[in-house]
Coordinates of C-alpha atoms and ligand atoms in Angstrom, one line a residue:
M1 CA -43.0 224.9 -26.5
L2 CA -39.4 224.1 -27.7
K3 CA -38.0 220.6 -27.5
E4 CA -35.0 220.0 -25.3
N5 CA -31.7 220.0 -27.4
S6 CA -33.6 221.0 -30.6
P7 CA -31.6 223.5 -32.6
N8 CA -34.1 226.3 -31.6
H9 CA -33.8 225.4 -28.0
I10 CA -30.0 225.5 -28.1
K11 CA -30.1 228.8 -29.9
E12 CA -32.5 230.3 -27.4
R13 CA -30.4 229.1 -24.5
D14 CA -27.2 230.5 -26.0
S15 CA -28.8 233.9 -26.7
R16 CA -30.0 234.0 -23.0
Q17 CA -26.5 233.2 -21.8
C18 CA -25.2 236.0 -24.1
E19 CA -27.7 238.5 -22.7
Q20 CA -26.7 237.5 -19.1
N21 CA -23.0 237.9 -19.9
L22 CA -23.7 241.4 -21.3
K23 CA -25.6 242.4 -18.2
N24 CA -22.7 241.2 -16.0
I25 CA -20.3 243.3 -18.0
L26 CA -22.5 246.3 -17.8
E27 CA -22.6 245.9 -14.0
I28 CA -18.8 245.8 -13.8
W29 CA -18.6 248.7 -16.1
K30 CA -20.8 250.8 -13.9
G31 CA -18.5 250.1 -11.0
I32 CA -15.5 251.6 -12.7
S33 CA -14.9 255.2 -11.8
L34 CA -14.7 257.7 -14.7
N35 CA -11.3 258.7 -13.5
D36 CA -9.9 255.1 -13.5
F37 CA -11.4 254.6 -17.0
Q38 CA -9.8 257.8 -18.4
Q39 CA -6.5 256.9 -16.7
G40 CA -6.6 253.5 -18.3
V41 CA -7.4 254.8 -21.8
L42 CA -4.6 257.3 -21.4
Q43 CA -2.1 254.7 -20.4
T44 CA -3.1 252.4 -23.2
K45 CA -2.8 255.3 -25.7
E46 CA 0.6 256.3 -24.4
S47 CA 2.0 252.7 -24.6
F48 CA 0.6 252.3 -28.1
I49 CA 2.3 255.6 -29.2
Q50 CA 5.6 254.6 -27.6
K51 CA 5.6 251.2 -29.3
W52 CA 4.8 252.8 -32.6
E53 CA 7.5 255.4 -32.2
E54 CA 10.1 252.7 -31.3
S55 CA 9.2 250.6 -34.3
L56 CA 9.3 253.7 -36.6
L57 CA 12.7 254.7 -35.3
K58 CA 14.0 251.1 -35.8
T59 CA 12.7 251.1 -39.4
I60 CA 14.2 254.5 -40.1
T61 CA 17.6 253.5 -38.7
L62 CA 17.5 250.3 -40.7
Q63 CA 16.5 252.1 -43.9
T64 CA 19.3 254.6 -43.5
N65 CA 21.8 252.0 -42.7
I66 CA 20.8 249.9 -45.7
S67 CA 20.6 252.7 -48.3
E68 CA 23.6 254.9 -47.4
S69 CA 26.7 254.8 -49.5
T70 CA 30.0 254.2 -47.7
E71 CA 33.5 255.3 -48.5
L72 CA 34.3 252.0 -50.1
T73 CA 34.9 252.2 -53.8
G74 CA 35.2 249.2 -56.1
D75 CA 33.1 246.7 -58.0
I76 CA 32.0 243.2 -57.0
L77 CA 32.3 240.8 -59.9
C78 CA 31.4 237.1 -60.3
R79 CA 34.7 235.3 -59.8
A80 CA 34.0 232.8 -62.5
C81 CA 33.1 235.1 -65.4
G82 CA 33.7 238.7 -64.3
Y83 CA 30.1 239.8 -64.6
L84 CA 29.4 243.0 -62.6
L85 CA 27.2 242.3 -59.6
G86 CA 27.3 245.6 -57.8
K87 CA 29.2 248.3 -56.0
L88 CA 31.4 247.8 -53.0
D89 CA 29.8 250.7 -51.2
K90 CA 26.4 248.8 -51.2
V91 CA 27.7 245.8 -49.3
R92 CA 26.1 245.2 -45.9
Q93 CA 27.0 242.7 -43.2
Y94 CA 24.6 240.7 -41.2
E95 CA 26.4 238.4 -38.8
N96 CA 28.7 236.4 -41.1
A97 CA 26.6 237.1 -44.2
H98 CA 27.6 239.8 -46.7
F99 CA 25.1 241.0 -49.3
I100 CA 24.6 243.8 -51.8
S101 CA 21.8 246.1 -50.8
D102 CA 20.9 247.6 -54.2
H103 CA 17.9 247.0 -56.3
D104 CA 20.0 246.7 -59.5
F105 CA 21.6 243.6 -57.9
Y106 CA 18.4 241.7 -58.2
N107 CA 18.5 242.1 -62.0
R108 CA 22.0 240.7 -62.1
I109 CA 21.2 237.3 -60.6
E110 CA 19.0 234.4 -61.3
E111 CA 17.0 233.0 -58.4
K112 CA 16.4 229.3 -57.9
L113 CA 14.0 228.7 -55.1
F114 CA 14.0 225.5 -53.0
N115 CA 10.9 223.3 -52.8
Q116 CA 11.5 223.1 -49.1
P117 CA 13.1 226.1 -47.2
Q118 CA 15.9 225.3 -44.8
T119 CA 14.9 226.8 -41.5
Y120 CA 17.4 228.0 -38.8
A121 CA 16.8 229.7 -35.4
R122 CA 16.6 233.2 -36.8
S123 CA 16.4 232.8 -40.5
S124 CA 15.5 230.5 -43.3
D125 CA 17.2 229.8 -46.7
I126 CA 14.6 229.8 -49.4
G127 CA 16.8 229.3 -52.5
K128 CA 20.0 230.0 -54.2
A129 CA 21.3 232.9 -56.2
L130 CA 23.1 232.2 -59.5
C131 CA 25.2 234.5 -61.6
G132 CA 22.9 236.3 -64.0
S133 CA 25.3 236.1 -66.9
K134 CA 23.8 233.7 -69.5
N135 CA 26.8 231.5 -70.0
C136 CA 27.9 231.4 -66.4
R137 CA 25.1 230.6 -63.9
T138 CA 27.6 229.9 -61.1
Q139 CA 26.1 229.8 -57.7
L140 CA 26.9 233.0 -55.9
G141 CA 25.1 232.3 -52.6
C142 CA 21.8 231.7 -51.0
I143 CA 18.5 233.6 -50.6
K144 CA 17.8 234.2 -47.0
K145 CA 14.8 235.4 -45.0
L146 CA 15.8 237.0 -41.7
N147 CA 13.2 236.7 -38.9
D148 CA 14.5 239.9 -37.2
Y149 CA 14.4 241.9 -40.4
P150 CA 11.2 241.1 -42.4
E151 CA 11.3 244.7 -43.9
I152 CA 14.5 244.0 -45.9
S153 CA 14.1 240.2 -46.4
P154 CA 15.1 238.3 -48.3
I155 CA 18.8 239.1 -48.5
Y156 CA 21.2 237.4 -50.9
P157 CA 24.4 236.6 -49.0
L158 CA 27.3 236.1 -51.3
K159 CA 29.9 233.4 -50.9
C160 CA 33.2 235.1 -50.7
A161 CA 34.8 232.4 -52.8
S162 CA 32.3 233.0 -55.6
I163 CA 33.1 236.7 -56.1
K164 CA 36.1 239.0 -56.6
I165 CA 36.5 242.7 -55.9
K166 CA 38.0 245.1 -58.4
S167 CA 39.3 248.1 -56.4
E168 CA 39.4 251.6 -57.8
T169 CA 43.0 251.2 -58.8
G170 CA 42.0 248.1 -60.9
E171 CA 43.6 245.6 -58.4
M172 CA 41.7 242.3 -58.2
I173 CA 41.0 241.1 -54.6
L174 CA 40.3 237.4 -54.2
K175 CA 39.7 235.9 -50.8
K176 CA 38.3 232.7 -49.5
K177 CA 36.4 234.3 -46.6
W178 CA 34.8 237.7 -46.1
S179 CA 36.7 238.0 -42.9
Q180 CA 40.0 238.1 -44.9
M181 CA 38.8 241.1 -47.0
P182 CA 40.7 244.3 -46.3
F183 CA 37.4 246.2 -45.8
K184 CA 35.1 247.0 -42.9
F185 CA 31.5 246.7 -44.1
P186 CA 28.6 248.4 -42.3
K187 CA 26.7 246.0 -40.1
L188 CA 23.0 245.7 -40.2
S189 CA 22.6 245.9 -36.4
K190 CA 25.0 247.4 -33.9
N191 CA 23.7 244.9 -31.3
V192 CA 24.9 241.9 -33.2
D193 CA 27.9 240.3 -31.6
I194 CA 30.4 239.0 -34.2
N195 CA 32.5 236.6 -32.3
N196 CA 32.9 234.0 -35.1
D197 CA 35.0 234.8 -38.0
D198 CA 34.4 231.5 -39.8
D199 CA 32.0 231.5 -42.7
I200 CA 30.0 228.6 -41.1
F201 CA 27.0 230.3 -42.5
Y202 CA 28.0 229.4 -46.0
D203 CA 29.2 225.9 -45.1
A204 CA 25.7 225.2 -43.9
S205 CA 24.3 226.4 -47.3
D206 CA 27.0 224.5 -49.2
S207 CA 26.1 221.2 -47.8
L208 CA 22.5 221.3 -48.8
P209 CA 21.2 218.3 -50.7
G210 CA 20.9 218.9 -54.4
D211 CA 23.6 221.7 -54.3
S212 CA 26.0 221.5 -57.1
Ligands
ZN1 ZN1 29.3 234.6 -63.6

């Protein structure tokens, strides 16, 4: 005989309850027609495939958008020291942020991560990117994780005032804001509505405590 509330008693009571639940489920199961069951499985399968196809298409579109070269020719240099950061045809735009989508770029900068990331509605700043040239180390921009694009995060948005563009004719283009640049950069998403030409994005990063 088992004592009330003893561990063994509780264990036995739970296992009886479990058995009863299982019986109930089996009764419900028996009541479902084979046709309904097959229909349900088919619908679930179709919706899974559809979701999978949609996400695959989204990823492929994004990868194409991010890796394709554009007609733009020129170099992006650190404004302070002239160090080459990347090619103009690899610049991509996400909202007000402009970044170089090229693996070689990551070797040309130095990352300085924040102890505490700055979180915004759809992104978070996790650190800052400095010029990779040994004697320069000027801050070029921030390191940003995009909630909508985990596949390509983080990106390294560049402050327009920290870079200059050397066109194919050798002309140096220096602007304060990206919106003043005489180029149209491919946007990361066609659905993004750009209605703000101000680089508020950078101002927010600029005013971070500890920024120098
Ligand atoms: Zn530099």
